[in-house]
Coordinates of C-alpha atoms in Angstrom, one line a residue:
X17 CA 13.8 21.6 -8.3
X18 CA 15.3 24.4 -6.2
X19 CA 12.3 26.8 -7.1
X20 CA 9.9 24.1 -6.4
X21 CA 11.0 23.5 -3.1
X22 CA 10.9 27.5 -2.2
X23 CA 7.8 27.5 -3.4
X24 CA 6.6 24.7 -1.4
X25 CA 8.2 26.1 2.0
X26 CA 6.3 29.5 1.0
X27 CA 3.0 28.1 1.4
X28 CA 3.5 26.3 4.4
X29 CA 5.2 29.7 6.0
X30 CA 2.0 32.0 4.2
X31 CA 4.6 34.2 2.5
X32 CA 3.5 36.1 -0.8
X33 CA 3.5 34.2 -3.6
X34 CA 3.7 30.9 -1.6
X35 CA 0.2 30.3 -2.9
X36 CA -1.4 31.3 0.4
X37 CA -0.9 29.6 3.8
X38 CA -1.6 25.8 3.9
X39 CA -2.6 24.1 6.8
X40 CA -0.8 21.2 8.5
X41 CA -2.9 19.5 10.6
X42 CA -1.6 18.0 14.1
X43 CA -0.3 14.4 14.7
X44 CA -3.5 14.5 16.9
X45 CA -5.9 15.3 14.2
X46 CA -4.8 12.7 11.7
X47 CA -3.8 10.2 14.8
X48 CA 0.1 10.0 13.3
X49 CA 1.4 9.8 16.6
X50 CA -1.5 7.9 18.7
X51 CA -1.9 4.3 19.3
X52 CA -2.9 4.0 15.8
X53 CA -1.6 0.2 15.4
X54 CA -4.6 -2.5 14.3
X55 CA -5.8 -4.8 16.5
X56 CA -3.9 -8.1 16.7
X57 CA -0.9 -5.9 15.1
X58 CA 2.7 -7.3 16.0
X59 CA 4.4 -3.9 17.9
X60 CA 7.7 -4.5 15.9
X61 CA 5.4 -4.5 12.7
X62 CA 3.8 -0.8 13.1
X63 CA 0.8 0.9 11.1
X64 CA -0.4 4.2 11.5
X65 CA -3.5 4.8 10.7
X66 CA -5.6 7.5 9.5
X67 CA -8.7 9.4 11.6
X68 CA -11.8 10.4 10.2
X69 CA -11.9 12.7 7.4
X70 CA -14.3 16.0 6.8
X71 CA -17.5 15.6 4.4
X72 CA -17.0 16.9 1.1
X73 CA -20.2 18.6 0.2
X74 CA -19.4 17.8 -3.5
X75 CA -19.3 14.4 -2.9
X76 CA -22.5 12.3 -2.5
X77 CA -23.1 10.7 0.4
X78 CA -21.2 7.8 1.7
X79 CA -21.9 4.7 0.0
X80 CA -24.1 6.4 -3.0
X81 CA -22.8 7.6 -6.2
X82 CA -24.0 10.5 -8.4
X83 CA -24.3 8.3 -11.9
X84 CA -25.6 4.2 -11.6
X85 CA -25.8 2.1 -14.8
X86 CA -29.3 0.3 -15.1
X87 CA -29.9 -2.9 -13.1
X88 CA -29.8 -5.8 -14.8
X89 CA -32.6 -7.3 -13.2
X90 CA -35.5 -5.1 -12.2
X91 CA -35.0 -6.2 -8.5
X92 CA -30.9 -6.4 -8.9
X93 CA -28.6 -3.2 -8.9
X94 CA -25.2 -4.3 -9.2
X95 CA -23.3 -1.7 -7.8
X96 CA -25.6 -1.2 -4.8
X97 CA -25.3 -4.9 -3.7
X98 CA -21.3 -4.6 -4.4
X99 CA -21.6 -1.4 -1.8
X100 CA -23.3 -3.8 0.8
X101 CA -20.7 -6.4 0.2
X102 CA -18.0 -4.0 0.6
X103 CA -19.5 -2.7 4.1
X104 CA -19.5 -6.5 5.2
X105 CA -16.2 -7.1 4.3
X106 CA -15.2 -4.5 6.6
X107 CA -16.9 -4.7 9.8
X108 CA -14.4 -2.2 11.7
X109 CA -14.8 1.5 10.8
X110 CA -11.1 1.6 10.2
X111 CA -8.5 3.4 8.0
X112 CA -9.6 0.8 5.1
X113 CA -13.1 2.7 5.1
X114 CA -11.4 6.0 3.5
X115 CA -11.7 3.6 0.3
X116 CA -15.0 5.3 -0.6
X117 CA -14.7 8.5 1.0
X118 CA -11.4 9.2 -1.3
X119 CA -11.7 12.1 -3.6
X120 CA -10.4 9.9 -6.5
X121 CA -12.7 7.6 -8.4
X122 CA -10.8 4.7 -7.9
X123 CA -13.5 2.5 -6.1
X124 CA -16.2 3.9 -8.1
X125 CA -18.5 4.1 -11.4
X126 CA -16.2 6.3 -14.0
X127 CA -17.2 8.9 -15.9
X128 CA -14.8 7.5 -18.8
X129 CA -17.8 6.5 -22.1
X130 CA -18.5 2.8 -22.8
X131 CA -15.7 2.0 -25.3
X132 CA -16.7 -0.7 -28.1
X133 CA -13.8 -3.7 -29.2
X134 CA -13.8 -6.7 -30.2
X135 CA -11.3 -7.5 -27.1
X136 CA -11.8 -6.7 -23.5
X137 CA -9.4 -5.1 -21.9
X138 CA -7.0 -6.9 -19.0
X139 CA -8.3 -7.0 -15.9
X140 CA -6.3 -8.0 -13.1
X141 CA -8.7 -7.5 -10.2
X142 CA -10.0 -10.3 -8.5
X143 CA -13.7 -10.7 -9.4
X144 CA -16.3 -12.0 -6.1
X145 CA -19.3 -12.7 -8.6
X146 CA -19.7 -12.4 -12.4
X147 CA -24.3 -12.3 -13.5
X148 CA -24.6 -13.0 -17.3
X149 CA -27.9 -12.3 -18.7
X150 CA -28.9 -13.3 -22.3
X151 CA -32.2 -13.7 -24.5
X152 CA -31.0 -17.6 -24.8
X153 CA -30.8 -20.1 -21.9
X154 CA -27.7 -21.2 -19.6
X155 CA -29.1 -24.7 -19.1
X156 CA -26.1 -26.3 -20.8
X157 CA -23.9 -25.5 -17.8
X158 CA -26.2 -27.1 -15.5
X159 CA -25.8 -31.2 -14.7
X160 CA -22.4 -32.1 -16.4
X161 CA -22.3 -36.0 -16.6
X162 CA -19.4 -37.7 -14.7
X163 CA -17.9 -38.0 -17.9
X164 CA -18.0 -34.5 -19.0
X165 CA -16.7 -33.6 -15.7
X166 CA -13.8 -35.9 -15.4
X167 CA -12.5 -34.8 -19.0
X168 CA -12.6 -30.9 -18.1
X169 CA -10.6 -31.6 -14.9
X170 CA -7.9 -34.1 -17.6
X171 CA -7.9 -31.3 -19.9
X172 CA -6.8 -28.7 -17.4
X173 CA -4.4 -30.6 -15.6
X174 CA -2.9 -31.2 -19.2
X175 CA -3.5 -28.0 -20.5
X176 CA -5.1 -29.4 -23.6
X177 CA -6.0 -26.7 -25.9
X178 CA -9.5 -26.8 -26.9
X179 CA -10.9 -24.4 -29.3
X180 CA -14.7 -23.8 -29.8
X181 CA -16.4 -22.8 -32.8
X182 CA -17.9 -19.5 -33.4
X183 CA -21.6 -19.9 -32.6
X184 CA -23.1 -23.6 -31.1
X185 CA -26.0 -24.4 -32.5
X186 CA -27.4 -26.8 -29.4
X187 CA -25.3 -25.6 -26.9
X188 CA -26.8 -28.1 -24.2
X189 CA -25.5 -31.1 -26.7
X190 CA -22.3 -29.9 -27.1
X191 CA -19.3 -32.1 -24.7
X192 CA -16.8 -29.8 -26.0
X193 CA -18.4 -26.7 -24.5
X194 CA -19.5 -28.2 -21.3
X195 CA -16.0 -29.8 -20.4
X196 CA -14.4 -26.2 -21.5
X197 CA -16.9 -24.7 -19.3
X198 CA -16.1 -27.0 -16.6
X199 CA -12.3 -26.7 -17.2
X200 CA -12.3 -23.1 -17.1
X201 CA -14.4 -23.0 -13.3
X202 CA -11.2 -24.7 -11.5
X203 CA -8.9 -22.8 -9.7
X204 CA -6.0 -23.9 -7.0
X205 CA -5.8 -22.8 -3.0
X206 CA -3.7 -23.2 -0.4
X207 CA -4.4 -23.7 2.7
X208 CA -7.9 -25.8 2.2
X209 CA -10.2 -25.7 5.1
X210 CA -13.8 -26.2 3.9
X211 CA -15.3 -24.7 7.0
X212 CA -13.4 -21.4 7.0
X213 CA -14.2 -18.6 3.6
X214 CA -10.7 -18.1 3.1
X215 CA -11.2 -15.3 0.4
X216 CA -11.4 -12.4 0.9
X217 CA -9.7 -12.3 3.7
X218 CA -9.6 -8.6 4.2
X219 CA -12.4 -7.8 6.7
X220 CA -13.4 -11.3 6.7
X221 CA -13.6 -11.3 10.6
X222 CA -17.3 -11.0 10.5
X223 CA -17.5 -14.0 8.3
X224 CA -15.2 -16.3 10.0
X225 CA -16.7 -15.4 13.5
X226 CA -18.0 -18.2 15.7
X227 CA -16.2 -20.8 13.3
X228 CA -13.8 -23.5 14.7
X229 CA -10.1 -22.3 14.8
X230 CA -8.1 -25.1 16.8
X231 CA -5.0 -23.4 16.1
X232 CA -5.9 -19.6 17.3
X233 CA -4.5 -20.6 20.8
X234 CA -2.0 -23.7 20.5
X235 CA 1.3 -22.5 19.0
X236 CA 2.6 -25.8 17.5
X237 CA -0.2 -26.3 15.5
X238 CA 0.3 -22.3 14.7
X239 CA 4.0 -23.5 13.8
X240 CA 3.1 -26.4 11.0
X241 CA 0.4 -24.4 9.2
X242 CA 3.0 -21.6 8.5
X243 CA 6.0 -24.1 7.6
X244 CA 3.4 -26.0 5.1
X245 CA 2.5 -22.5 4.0
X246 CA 5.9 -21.3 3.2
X247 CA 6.7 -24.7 1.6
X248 CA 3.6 -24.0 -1.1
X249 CA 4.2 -20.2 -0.9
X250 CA 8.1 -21.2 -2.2
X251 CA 7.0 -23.7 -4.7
X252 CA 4.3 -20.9 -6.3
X253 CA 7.6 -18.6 -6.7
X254 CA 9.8 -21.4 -8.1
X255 CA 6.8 -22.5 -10.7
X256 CA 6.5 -18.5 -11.5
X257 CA 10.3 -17.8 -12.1
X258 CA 10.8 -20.8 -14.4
X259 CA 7.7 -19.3 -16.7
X260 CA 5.5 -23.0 -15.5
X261 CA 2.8 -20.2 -13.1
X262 CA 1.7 -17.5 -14.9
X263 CA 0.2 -15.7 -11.7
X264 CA -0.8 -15.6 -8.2
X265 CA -2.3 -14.2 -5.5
X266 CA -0.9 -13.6 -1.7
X267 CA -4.1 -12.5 0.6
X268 CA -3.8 -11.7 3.7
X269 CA -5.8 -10.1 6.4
X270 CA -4.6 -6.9 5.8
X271 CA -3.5 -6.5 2.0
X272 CA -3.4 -8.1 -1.4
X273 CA 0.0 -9.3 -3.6
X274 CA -0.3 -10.4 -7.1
X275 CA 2.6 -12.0 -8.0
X276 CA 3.4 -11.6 -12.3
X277 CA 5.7 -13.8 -14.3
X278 CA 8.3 -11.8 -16.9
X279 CA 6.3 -10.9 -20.3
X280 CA 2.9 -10.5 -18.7
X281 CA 1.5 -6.9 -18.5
X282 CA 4.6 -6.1 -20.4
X283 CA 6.9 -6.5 -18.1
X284 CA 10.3 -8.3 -18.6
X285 CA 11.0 -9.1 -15.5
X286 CA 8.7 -10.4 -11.8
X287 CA 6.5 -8.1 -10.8
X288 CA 4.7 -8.2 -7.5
X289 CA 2.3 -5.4 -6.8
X290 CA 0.8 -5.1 -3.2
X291 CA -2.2 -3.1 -2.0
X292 CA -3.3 -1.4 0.1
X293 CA -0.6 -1.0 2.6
X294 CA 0.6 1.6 5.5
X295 CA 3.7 3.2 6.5
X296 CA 4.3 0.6 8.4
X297 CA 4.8 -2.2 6.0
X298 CA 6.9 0.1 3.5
X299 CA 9.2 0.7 6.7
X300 CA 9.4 -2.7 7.3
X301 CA 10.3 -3.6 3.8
X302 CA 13.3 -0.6 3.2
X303 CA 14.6 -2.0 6.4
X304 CA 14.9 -5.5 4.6
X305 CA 16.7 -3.6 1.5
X306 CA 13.7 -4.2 -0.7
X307 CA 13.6 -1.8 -3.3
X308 CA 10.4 -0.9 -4.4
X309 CA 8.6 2.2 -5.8
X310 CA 5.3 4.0 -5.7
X311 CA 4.0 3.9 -9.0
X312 CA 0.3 6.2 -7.9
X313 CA 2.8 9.2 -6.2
X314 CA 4.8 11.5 -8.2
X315 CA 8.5 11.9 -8.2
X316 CA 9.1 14.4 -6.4
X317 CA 6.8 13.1 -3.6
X318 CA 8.8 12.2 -0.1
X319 CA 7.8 8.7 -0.6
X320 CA 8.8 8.1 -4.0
X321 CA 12.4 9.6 -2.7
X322 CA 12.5 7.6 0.5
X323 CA 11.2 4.2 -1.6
X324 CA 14.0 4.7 -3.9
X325 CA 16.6 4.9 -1.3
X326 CA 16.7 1.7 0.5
X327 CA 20.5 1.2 -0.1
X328 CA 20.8 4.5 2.3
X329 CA 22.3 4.1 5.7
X330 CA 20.6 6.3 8.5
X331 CA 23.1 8.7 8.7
X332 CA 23.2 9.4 5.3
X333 CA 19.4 9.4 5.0
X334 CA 20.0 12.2 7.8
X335 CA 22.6 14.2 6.3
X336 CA 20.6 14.3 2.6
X337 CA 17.7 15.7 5.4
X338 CA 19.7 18.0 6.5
X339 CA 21.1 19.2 3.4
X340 CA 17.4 19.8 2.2
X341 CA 17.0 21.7 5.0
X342 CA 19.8 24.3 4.4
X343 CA 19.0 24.8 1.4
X344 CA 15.3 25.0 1.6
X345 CA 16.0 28.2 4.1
X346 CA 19.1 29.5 2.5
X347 CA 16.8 32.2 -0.1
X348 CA 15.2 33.5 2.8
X349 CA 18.7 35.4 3.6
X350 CA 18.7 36.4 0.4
X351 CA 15.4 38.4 1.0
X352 CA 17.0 39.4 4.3
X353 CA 14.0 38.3 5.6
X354 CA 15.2 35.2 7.6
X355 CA 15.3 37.2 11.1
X356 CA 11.9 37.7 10.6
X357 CA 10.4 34.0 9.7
X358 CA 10.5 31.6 12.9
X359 CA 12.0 28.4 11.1
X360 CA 10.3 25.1 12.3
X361 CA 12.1 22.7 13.7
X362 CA 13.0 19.7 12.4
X363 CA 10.8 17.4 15.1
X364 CA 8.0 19.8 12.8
X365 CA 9.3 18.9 9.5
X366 CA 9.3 15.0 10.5
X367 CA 6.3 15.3 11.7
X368 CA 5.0 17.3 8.4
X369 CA 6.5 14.4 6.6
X370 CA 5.0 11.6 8.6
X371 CA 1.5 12.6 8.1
X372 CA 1.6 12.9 4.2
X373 CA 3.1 9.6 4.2
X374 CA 0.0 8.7 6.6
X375 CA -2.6 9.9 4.4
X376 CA -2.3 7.5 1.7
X377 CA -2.3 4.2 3.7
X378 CA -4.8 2.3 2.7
X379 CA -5.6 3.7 -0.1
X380 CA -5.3 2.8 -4.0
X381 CA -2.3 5.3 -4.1
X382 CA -0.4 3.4 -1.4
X383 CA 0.1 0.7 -4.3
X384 CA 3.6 -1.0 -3.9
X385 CA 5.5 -2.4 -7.1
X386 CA 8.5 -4.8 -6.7
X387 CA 10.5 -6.0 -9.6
X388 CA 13.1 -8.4 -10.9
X389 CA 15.3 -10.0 -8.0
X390 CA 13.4 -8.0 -5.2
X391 CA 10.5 -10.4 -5.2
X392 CA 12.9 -12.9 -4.1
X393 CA 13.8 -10.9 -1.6
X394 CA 10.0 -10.2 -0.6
X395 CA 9.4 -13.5 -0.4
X396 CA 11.7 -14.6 2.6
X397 CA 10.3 -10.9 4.2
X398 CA 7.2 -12.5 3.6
X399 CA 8.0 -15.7 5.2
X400 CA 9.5 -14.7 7.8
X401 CA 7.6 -11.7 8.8
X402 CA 5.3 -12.5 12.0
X403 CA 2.8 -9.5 11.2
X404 CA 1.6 -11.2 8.4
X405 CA -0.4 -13.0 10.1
X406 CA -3.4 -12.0 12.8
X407 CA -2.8 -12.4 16.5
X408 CA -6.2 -11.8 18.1
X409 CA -9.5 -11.9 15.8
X410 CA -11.1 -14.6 14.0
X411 CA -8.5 -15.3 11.4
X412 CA -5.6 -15.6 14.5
X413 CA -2.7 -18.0 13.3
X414 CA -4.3 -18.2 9.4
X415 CA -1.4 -18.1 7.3
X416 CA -2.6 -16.2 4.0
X417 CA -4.4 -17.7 1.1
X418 CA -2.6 -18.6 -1.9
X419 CA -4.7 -18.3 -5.4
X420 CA -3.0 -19.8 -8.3
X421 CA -4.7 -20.6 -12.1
X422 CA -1.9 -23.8 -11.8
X423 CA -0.9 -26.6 -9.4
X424 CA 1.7 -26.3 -7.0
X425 CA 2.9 -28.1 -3.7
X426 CA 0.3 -28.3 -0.9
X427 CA -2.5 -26.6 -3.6
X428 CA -6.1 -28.0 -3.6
X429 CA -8.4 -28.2 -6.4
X430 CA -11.4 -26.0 -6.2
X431 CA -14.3 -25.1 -8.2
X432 CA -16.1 -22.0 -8.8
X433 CA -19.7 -22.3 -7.8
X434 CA -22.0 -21.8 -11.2
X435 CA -26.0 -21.9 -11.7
X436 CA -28.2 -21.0 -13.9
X437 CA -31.6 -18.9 -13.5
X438 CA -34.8 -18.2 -15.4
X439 CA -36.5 -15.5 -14.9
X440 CA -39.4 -13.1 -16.2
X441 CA -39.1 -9.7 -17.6
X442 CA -41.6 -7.1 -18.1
X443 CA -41.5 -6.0 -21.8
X444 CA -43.7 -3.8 -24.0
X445 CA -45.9 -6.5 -25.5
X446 CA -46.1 -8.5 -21.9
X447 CA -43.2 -10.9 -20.9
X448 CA -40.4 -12.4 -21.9
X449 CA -38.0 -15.1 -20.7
X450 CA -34.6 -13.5 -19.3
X451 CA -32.2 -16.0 -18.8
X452 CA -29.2 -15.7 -16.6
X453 CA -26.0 -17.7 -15.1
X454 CA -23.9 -16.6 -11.9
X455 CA -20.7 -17.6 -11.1
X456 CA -19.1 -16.7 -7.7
X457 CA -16.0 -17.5 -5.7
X458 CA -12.1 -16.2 -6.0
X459 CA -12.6 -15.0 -9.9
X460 CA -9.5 -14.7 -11.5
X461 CA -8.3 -13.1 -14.8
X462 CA -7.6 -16.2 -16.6
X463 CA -11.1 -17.5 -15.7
X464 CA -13.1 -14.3 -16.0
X465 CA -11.4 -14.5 -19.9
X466 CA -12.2 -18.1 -20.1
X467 CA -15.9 -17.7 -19.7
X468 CA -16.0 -14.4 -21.8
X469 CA -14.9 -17.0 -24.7
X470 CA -17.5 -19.7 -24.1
X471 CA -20.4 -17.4 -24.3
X472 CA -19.2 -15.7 -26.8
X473 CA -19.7 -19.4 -28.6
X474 CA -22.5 -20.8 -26.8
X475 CA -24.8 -16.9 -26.5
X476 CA -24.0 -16.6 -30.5
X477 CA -22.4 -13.7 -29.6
X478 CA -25.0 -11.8 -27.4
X479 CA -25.0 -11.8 -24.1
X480 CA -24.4 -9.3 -20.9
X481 CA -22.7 -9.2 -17.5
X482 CA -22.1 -7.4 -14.2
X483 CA -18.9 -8.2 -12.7
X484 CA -18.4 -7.7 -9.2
X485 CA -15.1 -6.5 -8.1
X486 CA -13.1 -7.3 -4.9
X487 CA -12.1 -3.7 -4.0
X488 CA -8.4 -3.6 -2.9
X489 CA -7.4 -5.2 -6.1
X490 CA -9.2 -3.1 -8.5
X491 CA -5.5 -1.0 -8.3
X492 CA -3.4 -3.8 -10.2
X493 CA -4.9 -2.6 -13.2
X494 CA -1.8 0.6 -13.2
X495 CA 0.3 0.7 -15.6
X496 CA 4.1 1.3 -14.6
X497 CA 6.5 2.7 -16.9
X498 CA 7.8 0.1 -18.9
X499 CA 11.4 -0.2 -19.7
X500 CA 11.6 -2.2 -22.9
X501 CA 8.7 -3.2 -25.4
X502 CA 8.7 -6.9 -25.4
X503 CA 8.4 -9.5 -28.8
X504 CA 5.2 -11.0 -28.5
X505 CA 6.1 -14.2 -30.1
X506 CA 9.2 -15.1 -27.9
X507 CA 7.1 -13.9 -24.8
X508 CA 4.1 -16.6 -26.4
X509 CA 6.9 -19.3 -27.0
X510 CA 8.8 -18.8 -23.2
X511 CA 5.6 -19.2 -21.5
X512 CA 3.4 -21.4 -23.6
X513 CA 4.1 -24.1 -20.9
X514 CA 2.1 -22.1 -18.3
X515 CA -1.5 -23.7 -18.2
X516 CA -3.3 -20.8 -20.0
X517 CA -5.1 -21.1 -23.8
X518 CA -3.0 -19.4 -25.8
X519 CA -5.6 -16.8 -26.8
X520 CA -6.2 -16.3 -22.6
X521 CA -2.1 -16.0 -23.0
X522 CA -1.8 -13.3 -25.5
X523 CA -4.7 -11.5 -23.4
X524 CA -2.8 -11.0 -20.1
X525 CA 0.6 -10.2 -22.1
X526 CA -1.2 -6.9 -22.9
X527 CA -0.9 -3.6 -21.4
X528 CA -2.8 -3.1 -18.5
X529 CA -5.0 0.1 -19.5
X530 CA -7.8 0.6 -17.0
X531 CA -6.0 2.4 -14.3
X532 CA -7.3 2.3 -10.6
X533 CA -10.7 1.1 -12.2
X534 CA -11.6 -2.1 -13.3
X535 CA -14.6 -3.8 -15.4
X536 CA -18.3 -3.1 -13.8
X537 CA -20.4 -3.7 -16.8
X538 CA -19.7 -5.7 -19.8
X539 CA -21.9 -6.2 -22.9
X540 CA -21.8 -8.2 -26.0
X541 CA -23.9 -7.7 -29.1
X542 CA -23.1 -9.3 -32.5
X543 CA -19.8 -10.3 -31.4
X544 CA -18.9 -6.8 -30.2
X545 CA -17.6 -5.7 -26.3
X546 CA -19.2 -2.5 -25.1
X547 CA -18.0 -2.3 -21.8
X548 CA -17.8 0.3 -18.5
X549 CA -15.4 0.6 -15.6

């Protein structure tokens, strides 16, 4: 550790085998020390944010890619319209932009091969739009009767278990697959305001401009949307700890939280995973004693070794500073070299520090993870934390949106929106019928793994599909260290209460393996996944 540290000071002072002299920018250049705060931020909750960033020439161009995967549609590319949602979503060229300019390939096509299974893997992103395409027709998800509608919203507030057969033969006939189909389209929000898109909500100013917002500029109204809020946010956490919620979602204006209950992705305790965030809101949290970590930085990095010690008081925090100090310098006397090297100071060293730190906010690699009894303790930071919610901008006073696959106090029902298409296809002998069905809205895991199912049953087992990805969430498919390996079956028997098929069950009690990426392209031929992230 010592070694590595001389080493590290070497390069920054261009000494001989320090590796050459590295540049540190100034607080000007990466604006660490400007008026960096967002609009609408609250000055006791601070971000810094990060200036523009020099062209790689290796790269591409903004906003193209070196490798696309065919269209699925002659007039549809899927990851070019998912690049023009993105730019919508963020109307403000701010810090959130460095998303696609980042070196790593988190937010774009990977050059990992198609892998072949007859299981997807877990994906915990939140999907905006999922476009199946298959040689036979959608039509039986069109025009559910009031009957078939009224039993797939029974059977999910009941959580019947309903299993389908193999392969349909008239899939338009069959009740069982349109109330299954209907069942597995609702989800649950909080708050519901039909006139507002209340996901996403990051860079949804654009969106939300020019729409009515009675409670932007009258504070008591301000006050009872965020004391019904924390009532449902409260009741999400209560239904999650006693194994009744599965998951949720916390979005706000400026990051994402998926909240896990112990035994999914592994894990035997809570997890919450937030992204992206800034210095600011990791401040914010160690000041609250939240212990956290970064799972995306190494060990040795400053943030990894500040996240780790919240429990430090600011004088010790300074002394173990000022120990690393000494002792960073101290083999410099040994070369009786240290008249020679002008030490920096430690306003320098801060400020060295600072701007790492800086350089990752809003990126996949500012992911937070919070475990065990810390989530309780996020949750009251979360309630009562006033930068959580806008000031100025469209979505002023908004409390966050809560997604949840279950009930809970103060939820609404919702339904994803779902239609089917026919279309034709130039082929080799003229053309031929391509039929396809689009589902859009706040896609979660459980649902995205519901529908998978049904057209497994009702395609006979062919079928494909572009999913399209909400961007900041792509990164809750890491995979922390685990401590212990879990038994399946009590995991399956504690939560078999929670609202999810059992097979959907034993699919989000897996490992998450995708990394910062997440599911693009999916395709299904003879019963077999060939998918790409």
């Amino acid at each position: 550790e010592g070694n590595g540290r001389r080493v590290e000071v070497a390069r920054g002072l261009g000494l001989p085998g320090g590796g050459g002299r590295r540049e540190v920018r100034s607080a000007s250049g990466r604006g660490a020390c400007g008026a960096g705060g967002s609009r609408g931020a609250d000055p006791a909750y601070p971000t810094l944010q990060s200036g523009a960033r020099p062209a790689d020439p290796g790269r591409p161009p903004r906003g193209r890619r070196d490798e696309r995967p065919p269209a699925f549609f002659p007039f549809l590319d899927s990851n070019q319209e998912n690049d023009l949602l993105w730019e919508e979503k963020v109307p403000e060229r701010t810090a959130i932009t460095e998303l696609h300019q980042t070196p790593h390939v988190s937010f774009s096509e990977s050059d990992i091969p198609p892998s072949e299974s007859t299981e997807l893997p877990v994906d915990w992103s939140i999907k905006t739009r999922l476009l199946f395409t298959s040689s036979q027709p959608f039509t039986w998800a069109d025009h559910l009767k009031a009957q078939e509608e009224a039993q797939g919203i029974i059977q999910h507030c009941r959580a019947t278990e309903v299993t389908l057969p193999q392969s349909i033969q008239d899939p338009k006939l069959s009740t069982e697959l349109r109330c299954a189909f209907q069942r597995s389209l609702i989800y649950w929000l909080h708050p519901a305001l039909s006139w507002l898109p209340l996901f996403p909500r990051i860079g949804a100013d654009r969106k939300m401009a020019g729409k009515t917002t009675p409670w932007s500029n009258d504070e008591t109204l301000q006050h009872v949307l965020m004391s019904d809020w924390s009532v449902s946010f409260t009741s999400l956490y209560n239904l999650l700890k006693t194994k009744l919620c599965p998951y949720f979602y916390v979005c706000t204006y400026q990051f994402t939280i998926l909240f896990r209950a112990a035994g999914l992705a592994g894990d035997d305790v809570i997890t919450a995973l937030i992204s992206p965030t800034t210095r600011g809101i990791r401040e914010a949290m160690k000041n609250e004693g939240i212990e956290f970590s970064l799972p995306l930085i190494k060990e040795n990095g400053p943030e990894k070794r500040k996240a780790s010690g919240t429990g430090l008081r600011h004088g010790e925090e300074q002394a173990i500073s000022d120990e690393d100090e000494e002792e960073s310098f101290s083999w410099l006397e040994e070369m009786g070299v240290q008249d020679k090297i002008k030490k920096p100071d430690v306003l320098s060293i801060k400020l060295r520090k600072e701007i790492h730190e800086v350089q990752m906010d809003h990126r996949p690699e500012s992911v937070v993870l919070v475990k065990g009894m810390n989530t309780f303790t996020l949750l009251n930071f979360l309630i009562n934390c006033k930068s959580l919610i806008a000031t100025s901008g469209p979505q002023a006073g908004l409390p966050p949106t809560l997604l949840s696959p279950v009930a809970f106090r103060g939820a609404t029902m919702q339904m994803l929106k779902a239609r089917s298409v026919n279309v034709k296809t130039q082929a080799l002998s003229g053309y031929s019928n391509q039929f396809s069905l689009e589902i859009t809205g706040p896609i979660m895991p459980h649902s995205l793994h519901s529908v998978m199912m049904l057209l497994q049953s009702s395609q006979n087992g062919s079928f494909s599909a572009g999913l399209y990805t909400h961007e900041p969430t792509a990164v809750f498919n890491i995979c922390p260290p685990k401590d212990n390996v879990l038994d399946k079956e009590a995991v399956h028997e504690e939560l078999a209460n929670c609202g999810l098929h059992p097979k959907t069950l034993d699919h989000l009690c897996r490992t998450p393996v995708l990394g910062k990426l997440s599911l693009r392209h999916v395709e299904m031929s003879d019963y077999i996944y060939n998918w790409r992230s």
